[in-house]
mmCIF file of C-alpha atoms in Angstrom:
data_model
loop_
_atom_site.group_PDB
_atom_site.id
_atom_site.type_symbol
_atom_site.label_atom_id
_atom_site.label_comp_id
_atom_site.label_asym_id
_atom_site.label_seq_id
_atom_site.Cartn_x
_atom_site.Cartn_y
_atom_site.Cartn_z
ATOM 1 C CA UNK A 1 0.142 -0.163 -0.095
ATOM 2 C CA UNK A 2 2.893 2.396 1.159
ATOM 3 C CA UNK A 3 4.610 1.748 -2.616
ATOM 4 C CA UNK A 4 1.118 2.442 -4.104
ATOM 5 C CA UNK A 5 1.097 5.474 -2.169
ATOM 6 C CA UNK A 6 4.500 6.653 -3.046
ATOM 7 C CA UNK A 7 3.865 6.232 -6.718
ATOM 8 C CA UNK A 8 0.587 8.394 -6.679
ATOM 9 C CA UNK A 9 1.970 11.255 -4.762
ATOM 10 C CA UNK A 10 5.228 11.180 -7.529
ATOM 11 C CA UNK A 11 2.238 11.057 -10.419
ATOM 12 C CA UNK A 12 0.420 13.857 -9.038
ATOM 13 C CA UNK A 13 3.637 15.982 -8.437
ATOM 14 C CA UNK A 14 4.768 15.309 -12.285
ATOM 15 C CA UNK A 15 0.936 16.492 -12.917
ATOM 16 C CA UNK A 16 1.066 19.559 -10.910
ATOM 17 C CA UNK A 17 4.615 20.472 -12.316
ATOM 18 C CA UNK A 18 3.846 20.075 -15.849
ATOM 19 C CA UNK A 19 0.543 22.296 -15.289
ATOM 20 C CA UNK A 20 2.406 24.965 -14.102
ATOM 21 C CA UNK A 21 4.629 24.998 -16.732
ATOM 22 C CA UNK A 22 3.958 27.789 -19.088
ATOM 23 C CA UNK A 23 2.965 26.985 -22.795
ATOM 24 C CA UNK A 24 4.763 28.967 -25.533
ATOM 25 C CA UNK A 25 2.968 29.157 -28.982
ATOM 26 C CA UNK A 26 3.367 30.194 -32.369
ATOM 27 C CA UNK A 27 1.521 33.005 -34.288
ATOM 28 C CA UNK A 28 0.773 33.056 -37.159
ATOM 29 C CA UNK A 29 2.380 35.963 -39.043
ATOM 30 C CA UNK A 30 0.166 36.594 -41.777
ATOM 31 C CA UNK A 31 -3.039 36.488 -39.599
ATOM 32 C CA UNK A 32 -1.580 37.754 -36.056
ATOM 33 C CA UNK A 33 -4.641 39.376 -34.330
ATOM 34 C CA UNK A 34 -3.444 38.706 -30.666
ATOM 35 C CA UNK A 35 -3.551 41.656 -28.109
ATOM 36 C CA UNK A 36 -1.128 44.521 -29.217
ATOM 37 C CA UNK A 37 0.945 46.097 -26.649
ATOM 38 C CA UNK A 38 0.999 49.989 -26.158
ATOM 39 C CA UNK A 39 4.886 50.039 -26.550
ATOM 40 C CA UNK A 40 6.090 49.809 -30.277
ATOM 41 C CA UNK A 41 5.785 46.234 -31.347
ATOM 42 C CA UNK A 42 6.948 44.115 -35.094
ATOM 43 C CA UNK A 43 3.033 44.873 -36.168
ATOM 44 C CA UNK A 44 3.341 48.536 -36.030
ATOM 45 C CA UNK A 45 6.620 48.836 -38.003
ATOM 46 C CA UNK A 46 5.179 46.318 -40.540
ATOM 47 C CA UNK A 47 1.939 48.921 -40.802
ATOM 48 C CA UNK A 48 3.789 51.955 -41.040
ATOM 49 C CA UNK A 49 6.319 50.643 -43.299
ATOM 50 C CA UNK A 50 3.863 49.121 -45.393
ATOM 51 C CA UNK A 51 1.637 52.047 -45.871
ATOM 52 C CA UNK A 52 4.790 54.346 -46.731
ATOM 53 C CA UNK A 53 5.653 51.395 -49.045
ATOM 54 C CA UNK A 54 2.240 51.604 -50.589
ATOM 55 C CA UNK A 55 2.482 55.425 -51.061
ATOM 56 C CA UNK A 56 5.973 55.518 -52.525
ATOM 57 C CA UNK A 57 4.985 52.762 -55.470
ATOM 58 C CA UNK A 58 1.208 54.828 -55.778
ATOM 59 C CA UNK A 59 3.128 58.154 -56.477
ATOM 60 C CA UNK A 60 5.620 56.932 -58.925
ATOM 61 C CA UNK A 61 8.453 58.608 -58.318
ATOM 62 C CA UNK A 62 10.897 56.199 -57.858
ATOM 63 C CA UNK A 63 10.172 55.055 -61.690
ATOM 64 C CA UNK A 64 13.433 56.240 -63.367
ATOM 65 C CA UNK A 65 12.802 57.650 -66.646
ATOM 66 C CA UNK A 66 14.911 54.847 -68.346
ATOM 67 C CA UNK A 67 13.258 51.964 -66.536
ATOM 68 C CA UNK A 68 16.889 51.414 -64.606
ATOM 69 C CA UNK A 69 16.664 51.219 -60.608
ATOM 70 C CA UNK A 70 17.760 53.940 -58.371
ATOM 71 C CA UNK A 71 20.626 53.536 -56.207
ATOM 72 C CA UNK A 72 19.438 54.182 -52.681
ATOM 73 C CA UNK A 73 21.235 54.568 -49.353
ATOM 74 C CA UNK A 74 19.558 54.802 -45.897
ATOM 75 C CA UNK A 75 20.289 57.476 -43.556
ATOM 76 C CA UNK A 76 19.860 58.394 -40.523
ATOM 77 C CA UNK A 77 16.562 57.147 -38.804
ATOM 78 C CA UNK A 78 16.169 58.593 -35.939
ATOM 79 C CA UNK A 79 14.265 57.400 -32.539
ATOM 80 C CA UNK A 80 12.644 60.522 -30.430
ATOM 81 C CA UNK A 81 10.234 58.059 -28.607
ATOM 82 C CA UNK A 82 10.807 57.060 -24.977
ATOM 83 C CA UNK A 83 11.509 53.082 -26.283
ATOM 84 C CA UNK A 84 14.998 51.281 -26.944
ATOM 85 C CA UNK A 85 13.718 50.367 -30.235
ATOM 86 C CA UNK A 86 15.905 49.071 -33.405
ATOM 87 C CA UNK A 87 14.675 51.515 -36.105
ATOM 88 C CA UNK A 88 16.066 49.254 -38.259
ATOM 89 C CA UNK A 89 13.314 47.128 -37.926
ATOM 90 C CA UNK A 90 11.333 50.072 -40.257
ATOM 91 C CA UNK A 91 14.316 50.520 -42.608
ATOM 92 C CA UNK A 92 14.908 46.828 -43.145
ATOM 93 C CA UNK A 93 11.319 46.264 -44.478
ATOM 94 C CA UNK A 94 11.207 49.317 -46.516
ATOM 95 C CA UNK A 95 14.220 48.605 -48.391
ATOM 96 C CA UNK A 96 13.331 44.747 -48.967
ATOM 97 C CA UNK A 97 10.250 45.724 -50.582
ATOM 98 C CA UNK A 98 11.700 48.294 -52.479
ATOM 99 C CA UNK A 99 14.490 46.234 -54.011
ATOM 100 C CA UNK A 100 11.458 43.498 -54.696
ATOM 101 C CA UNK A 101 9.740 46.114 -56.480
ATOM 102 C CA UNK A 102 12.202 45.970 -58.738
ATOM 103 C CA UNK A 103 12.499 50.006 -58.304
ATOM 104 C CA UNK A 104 15.532 50.372 -56.289
ATOM 105 C CA UNK A 105 18.735 48.868 -55.421
ATOM 106 C CA UNK A 106 20.261 49.339 -52.016
ATOM 107 C CA UNK A 107 24.188 50.608 -51.848
ATOM 108 C CA UNK A 108 25.520 49.208 -48.180
ATOM 109 C CA UNK A 109 28.694 50.856 -47.947
ATOM 110 C CA UNK A 110 27.234 52.801 -44.633
ATOM 111 C CA UNK A 111 26.367 49.603 -42.615
ATOM 112 C CA UNK A 112 28.821 46.851 -44.213
ATOM 113 C CA UNK A 113 32.363 48.068 -43.213
ATOM 114 C CA UNK A 114 33.700 45.416 -45.389
ATOM 115 C CA UNK A 115 32.197 47.547 -48.870
ATOM 116 C CA UNK A 116 34.965 49.735 -48.085
ATOM 117 C CA UNK A 117 37.783 48.064 -46.472
ATOM 118 C CA UNK A 118 37.754 45.226 -49.050
ATOM 119 C CA UNK A 119 39.608 47.985 -51.399
ATOM 120 C CA UNK A 120 42.461 46.908 -49.179
ATOM 121 C CA UNK A 121 43.010 43.523 -51.191
ATOM 122 C CA UNK A 122 44.262 45.421 -53.710
ATOM 123 C CA UNK A 123 47.676 45.432 -51.981
ATOM 124 C CA UNK A 124 47.633 41.829 -50.650
ATOM 125 C CA UNK A 125 49.309 39.247 -53.500
ATOM 126 C CA UNK A 126 47.452 36.641 -51.170
ATOM 127 C CA UNK A 127 44.575 37.352 -53.238
ATOM 128 C CA UNK A 128 43.730 36.852 -57.053
ATOM 129 C CA UNK A 129 43.080 40.488 -58.185
ATOM 130 C CA UNK A 130 40.250 38.810 -60.313
ATOM 131 C CA UNK A 131 37.607 39.155 -57.573
ATOM 132 C CA UNK A 132 39.319 42.462 -56.172
ATOM 133 C CA UNK A 133 37.504 45.531 -56.719
ATOM 134 C CA UNK A 134 38.406 47.995 -59.050
ATOM 135 C CA UNK A 135 39.410 51.398 -57.926
ATOM 136 C CA UNK A 136 36.348 53.373 -58.897
ATOM 137 C CA UNK A 137 33.643 50.571 -59.229
ATOM 138 C CA UNK A 138 31.297 51.356 -56.175
ATOM 139 C CA UNK A 139 27.961 52.485 -57.309
ATOM 140 C CA UNK A 140 27.652 56.063 -55.872
ATOM 141 C CA UNK A 141 23.883 56.283 -54.307
ATOM 142 C CA UNK A 142 21.496 58.514 -56.013
ATOM 143 C CA UNK A 143 18.745 58.172 -53.665
ATOM 144 C CA UNK A 144 18.884 58.872 -49.825
ATOM 145 C CA UNK A 145 15.862 57.342 -47.321
ATOM 146 C CA UNK A 146 15.706 59.417 -44.316
ATOM 147 C CA UNK A 147 13.369 59.627 -41.379
ATOM 148 C CA UNK A 148 12.116 59.901 -37.450
ATOM 149 C CA UNK A 149 9.919 58.252 -35.046
ATOM 150 C CA UNK A 150 7.923 60.299 -32.633
ATOM 151 C CA UNK A 151 6.002 59.432 -29.619
ATOM 152 C CA UNK A 152 3.500 61.471 -27.878
ATOM 153 C CA UNK A 153 1.170 60.680 -25.058
ATOM 154 C CA UNK A 154 -1.695 62.511 -23.327
ATOM 155 C CA UNK A 155 -4.675 61.534 -20.925
ATOM 156 C CA UNK A 156 -8.095 61.730 -22.373
ATOM 157 C CA UNK A 157 -11.091 60.713 -20.104
ATOM 158 C CA UNK A 158 -9.018 58.620 -17.847
ATOM 159 C CA UNK A 159 -7.226 56.548 -20.382
ATOM 160 C CA UNK A 160 -3.680 57.068 -21.821
ATOM 161 C CA UNK A 161 -3.575 58.025 -25.804
ATOM 162 C CA UNK A 162 -0.245 57.213 -27.269
ATOM 163 C CA UNK A 163 0.640 58.908 -30.896
ATOM 164 C CA UNK A 164 3.362 57.221 -33.128
ATOM 165 C CA UNK A 165 4.328 59.714 -35.808
ATOM 166 C CA UNK A 166 6.724 57.723 -38.812
ATOM 167 C CA UNK A 167 8.264 60.248 -40.993
ATOM 168 C CA UNK A 168 10.373 59.183 -43.670
ATOM 169 C CA UNK A 169 11.574 61.256 -46.623
ATOM 170 C CA UNK A 170 13.595 59.973 -49.812
ATOM 171 C CA UNK A 171 15.890 62.980 -51.028
ATOM 172 C CA UNK A 172 17.593 63.295 -54.222
ATOM 173 C CA UNK A 173 21.482 63.338 -53.214
ATOM 174 C CA UNK A 174 22.246 65.420 -57.041
ATOM 175 C CA UNK A 175 20.381 68.063 -55.921
ATOM 176 C CA UNK A 176 19.270 68.057 -52.389
ATOM 177 C CA UNK A 177 15.972 68.010 -53.346
ATOM 178 C CA UNK A 178 12.998 65.542 -51.494
ATOM 179 C CA UNK A 179 11.334 63.723 -54.022
ATOM 180 C CA UNK A 180 9.210 61.890 -51.684
ATOM 181 C CA UNK A 181 7.599 62.823 -48.204
ATOM 182 C CA UNK A 182 5.718 60.318 -45.906
ATOM 183 C CA UNK A 183 4.093 60.302 -42.944
ATOM 184 C CA UNK A 184 2.064 57.085 -40.805
ATOM 185 C CA UNK A 185 0.669 57.715 -37.291
ATOM 186 C CA UNK A 186 -0.584 55.105 -35.298
ATOM 187 C CA UNK A 187 -2.920 56.207 -32.307
ATOM 188 C CA UNK A 188 -2.796 53.748 -29.137
ATOM 189 C CA UNK A 189 -5.661 53.583 -26.419
ATOM 190 C CA UNK A 190 -4.063 52.471 -23.275
ATOM 191 C CA UNK A 191 -5.036 52.230 -19.527
ATOM 192 C CA UNK A 192 -3.780 55.353 -18.094
ATOM 193 C CA UNK A 193 -1.187 53.835 -15.792
ATOM 194 C CA UNK A 194 0.531 51.683 -18.891
ATOM 195 C CA UNK A 195 4.328 52.303 -19.370
ATOM 196 C CA UNK A 196 5.575 51.929 -22.737
ATOM 197 C CA UNK A 197 9.347 52.003 -22.297
ATOM 198 C CA UNK B 1 -51.098 26.650 -58.007
ATOM 199 C CA UNK B 2 -51.090 30.255 -58.637
ATOM 200 C CA UNK B 3 -50.352 30.607 -54.820
ATOM 201 C CA UNK B 4 -47.078 28.155 -55.074
ATOM 202 C CA UNK B 5 -46.086 30.140 -57.996
ATOM 203 C CA UNK B 6 -46.071 33.285 -55.934
ATOM 204 C CA UNK B 7 -44.338 32.085 -52.657
ATOM 205 C CA UNK B 8 -41.864 30.739 -54.927
ATOM 206 C CA UNK B 9 -41.354 34.185 -56.806
ATOM 207 C CA UNK B 10 -41.393 35.925 -53.292
ATOM 208 C CA UNK B 11 -38.472 33.371 -52.033
ATOM 209 C CA UNK B 12 -36.674 33.817 -55.240
ATOM 210 C CA UNK B 13 -36.438 37.523 -54.541
ATOM 211 C CA UNK B 14 -35.912 37.645 -50.742
ATOM 212 C CA UNK B 15 -32.881 34.925 -52.283
ATOM 213 C CA UNK B 16 -31.467 37.539 -54.704
ATOM 214 C CA UNK B 17 -31.968 40.307 -51.525
ATOM 215 C CA UNK B 18 -29.432 38.261 -49.143
ATOM 216 C CA UNK B 19 -26.802 37.088 -51.720
ATOM 217 C CA UNK B 20 -24.703 39.639 -53.186
ATOM 218 C CA UNK B 21 -23.359 39.153 -56.829
ATOM 219 C CA UNK B 22 -19.663 39.817 -56.796
ATOM 220 C CA UNK B 23 -17.062 38.581 -59.153
ATOM 221 C CA UNK B 24 -15.890 35.275 -57.735
ATOM 222 C CA UNK B 25 -12.390 34.917 -59.901
ATOM 223 C CA UNK B 26 -11.299 38.025 -57.780
ATOM 224 C CA UNK B 27 -13.090 38.444 -54.801
ATOM 225 C CA UNK B 28 -13.041 35.553 -51.437
ATOM 226 C CA UNK B 29 -15.702 37.416 -48.993
ATOM 227 C CA UNK B 30 -16.481 35.770 -45.832
ATOM 228 C CA UNK B 31 -20.404 35.228 -45.435
ATOM 229 C CA UNK B 32 -20.474 36.886 -42.539
ATOM 230 C CA UNK B 33 -19.457 40.096 -43.987
ATOM 231 C CA UNK B 34 -22.726 42.335 -44.925
ATOM 232 C CA UNK B 35 -22.114 44.543 -48.553
ATOM 233 C CA UNK B 36 -24.764 46.390 -50.416
ATOM 234 C CA UNK B 37 -21.856 46.206 -53.447
ATOM 235 C CA UNK B 38 -18.880 45.446 -54.274
ATOM 236 C CA UNK B 39 -16.549 46.117 -57.431
ATOM 237 C CA UNK B 40 -13.085 46.538 -58.469
ATOM 238 C CA UNK B 41 -10.825 47.808 -61.229
ATOM 239 C CA UNK B 42 -7.204 48.098 -62.068
ATOM 240 C CA UNK B 43 -4.783 49.789 -64.843
ATOM 241 C CA UNK B 44 -1.567 49.561 -65.100
ATOM 242 C CA UNK B 45 0.392 52.947 -65.697
ATOM 243 C CA UNK B 46 2.020 53.755 -68.617
ATOM 244 C CA UNK B 47 5.032 55.391 -67.185
ATOM 245 C CA UNK B 48 6.540 52.679 -65.457
ATOM 246 C CA UNK B 49 4.233 49.661 -66.086
ATOM 247 C CA UNK B 50 2.738 49.852 -62.062
ATOM 248 C CA UNK B 51 -0.605 48.245 -61.578
ATOM 249 C CA UNK B 52 -2.591 50.029 -59.738
ATOM 250 C CA UNK B 53 -6.013 48.590 -58.181
ATOM 251 C CA UNK B 54 -8.952 49.517 -56.596
ATOM 252 C CA UNK B 55 -11.848 48.097 -54.719
ATOM 253 C CA UNK B 56 -15.197 50.413 -53.932
ATOM 254 C CA UNK B 57 -18.002 48.609 -52.313
ATOM 255 C CA UNK B 58 -21.358 50.023 -49.994
ATOM 256 C CA UNK B 59 -21.484 48.374 -47.019
ATOM 257 C CA UNK B 60 -24.817 47.534 -45.188
ATOM 258 C CA UNK B 61 -24.219 48.055 -41.838
ATOM 259 C CA UNK B 62 -21.113 49.375 -39.679
ATOM 260 C CA UNK B 63 -19.030 46.520 -39.132
ATOM 261 C CA UNK B 64 -14.948 46.272 -38.690
ATOM 262 C CA UNK B 65 -13.668 44.054 -41.574
ATOM 263 C CA UNK B 66 -10.410 42.664 -42.473
ATOM 264 C CA UNK B 67 -9.095 42.526 -46.503
ATOM 265 C CA UNK B 68 -6.195 42.070 -48.304
ATOM 266 C CA UNK B 69 -4.826 42.082 -51.744
ATOM 267 C CA UNK B 70 -2.507 39.163 -53.123
ATOM 268 C CA UNK B 71 -0.898 39.328 -56.273
ATOM 269 C CA UNK B 72 -0.048 36.933 -58.940
ATOM 270 C CA UNK B 73 2.287 36.922 -62.067
ATOM 271 C CA UNK B 74 1.580 35.923 -65.046
ATOM 272 C CA UNK B 75 2.043 32.366 -64.527
ATOM 273 C CA UNK B 76 -1.007 32.599 -61.214
ATOM 274 C CA UNK B 77 2.138 32.222 -59.270
ATOM 275 C CA UNK B 78 1.786 34.015 -55.954
ATOM 276 C CA UNK B 79 4.097 36.869 -55.737
ATOM 277 C CA UNK B 80 5.638 37.081 -51.842
ATOM 278 C CA UNK B 81 5.068 40.763 -50.251
ATOM 279 C CA UNK B 82 4.744 42.064 -47.275
ATOM 280 C CA UNK B 83 2.267 44.368 -48.811
ATOM 281 C CA UNK B 84 -0.003 41.430 -48.652
ATOM 282 C CA UNK B 85 -0.916 42.057 -45.326
ATOM 283 C CA UNK B 86 -4.229 41.972 -43.892
ATOM 284 C CA UNK B 87 -5.491 45.548 -43.133
ATOM 285 C CA UNK B 88 -8.823 46.380 -40.480
ATOM 286 C CA UNK B 89 -11.247 49.123 -41.470
ATOM 287 C CA UNK B 90 -14.138 50.436 -40.261
ATOM 288 C CA UNK B 91 -17.525 50.611 -42.498
ATOM 289 C CA UNK B 92 -20.231 52.510 -41.818
ATOM 290 C CA UNK B 93 -23.834 51.565 -42.560
ATOM 291 C CA UNK B 94 -25.022 52.351 -46.417
ATOM 292 C CA UNK B 95 -21.529 54.203 -46.498
ATOM 293 C CA UNK B 96 -19.147 54.020 -49.848
ATOM 294 C CA UNK B 97 -15.744 52.824 -49.468
ATOM 295 C CA UNK B 98 -12.642 52.695 -51.267
ATOM 296 C CA UNK B 99 -9.447 50.650 -50.636
ATOM 297 C CA UNK B 100 -6.326 51.251 -52.826
ATOM 298 C CA UNK B 101 -3.766 48.797 -53.454
ATOM 299 C CA UNK B 102 -0.288 49.225 -55.683
ATOM 300 C CA UNK B 103 0.910 46.073 -56.902
ATOM 301 C CA UNK B 104 4.504 44.885 -55.356
ATOM 302 C CA UNK B 105 6.056 44.713 -58.823
ATOM 303 C CA UNK B 106 6.082 44.769 -62.448
ATOM 304 C CA UNK B 107 5.703 41.218 -62.232
ATOM 305 C CA UNK B 108 2.208 41.616 -60.986
ATOM 306 C CA UNK B 109 -0.677 40.666 -63.721
ATOM 307 C CA UNK B 110 -3.667 39.839 -61.939
ATOM 308 C CA UNK B 111 -4.796 40.020 -58.325
ATOM 309 C CA UNK B 112 -7.324 38.890 -55.871
ATOM 310 C CA UNK B 113 -9.250 40.484 -52.704
ATOM 311 C CA UNK B 114 -9.927 38.800 -49.521
ATOM 312 C CA UNK B 115 -12.911 40.069 -47.052
ATOM 313 C CA UNK B 116 -13.406 38.673 -43.743
ATOM 314 C CA UNK B 117 -14.733 39.899 -40.321
ATOM 315 C CA UNK B 118 -12.658 37.408 -38.690
ATOM 316 C CA UNK B 119 -9.109 36.110 -39.183
ATOM 317 C CA UNK B 120 -8.476 34.126 -36.092
ATOM 318 C CA UNK B 121 -6.531 35.180 -33.290
ATOM 319 C CA UNK B 122 -3.211 34.228 -34.958
ATOM 320 C CA UNK B 123 -2.115 31.321 -32.437
ATOM 321 C CA UNK B 124 -0.633 28.158 -34.193
ATOM 322 C CA UNK B 125 -2.333 25.261 -32.360
#
């Protein structure tokens, strides 16, 4: 009898521990309608970037008359929110969609150090020079993408209203003129004690 | 006999009233979405070959719906793009609505529009 009790109590303990374990589930990216956070999250970046890409393509200003793609460089995207966020989330989504559209090619000389430092291989006799970049062969950017993300908070009727503003612009580097500007606002209403940072 | 004809005719009219006609080769609309009409047109911009599409319709009631455009190339293959995301909008009773979309690339040759009131919670069981 004692033996049975021991087995039964260990079984119960295992079952209790099992029940306490938190379950992690996967979320389908395409059909994600789970609860939203007050802070900026992935879906907000998707929403803002999609709206801006639609606008860029709709305006047609990224279409070169000769049909060739523009060379784009990602410039500074300022984070003026109270949150520690990676602004690359926004620029990456935009650059992927623009590259897929065939209207733009992105130069990575700013974020990939190897683009510039690979020129040092020219001095080395260890490397087959056929693959080494020749002087003057880097494609210079024609357009620059820059932007800013801001956050404002208000208390209205006992609720916290949080407004995020994504502002982006594309500038022609030959003459400094802005060829496209877009702004996307995401507004959220949360409990007044909600903290977004 | 006459009565049967009248009843059948009324039933036919009632069935016409509850089922909105729409182009099923372009639209996929969930039965819980109540619309009076929905239609679409598209154009290819001459300057750069960019396809632009517009959906216009009238809502039967105040409701929140999700919609998305899915783009296909000339071979009928789906074009993978972040632009084919569900978008949630509020529709007002008897009010017109317009949804505009731009093809993700020049490869796009056709599109389908999905409209539903529920996309589930996204949890993969």
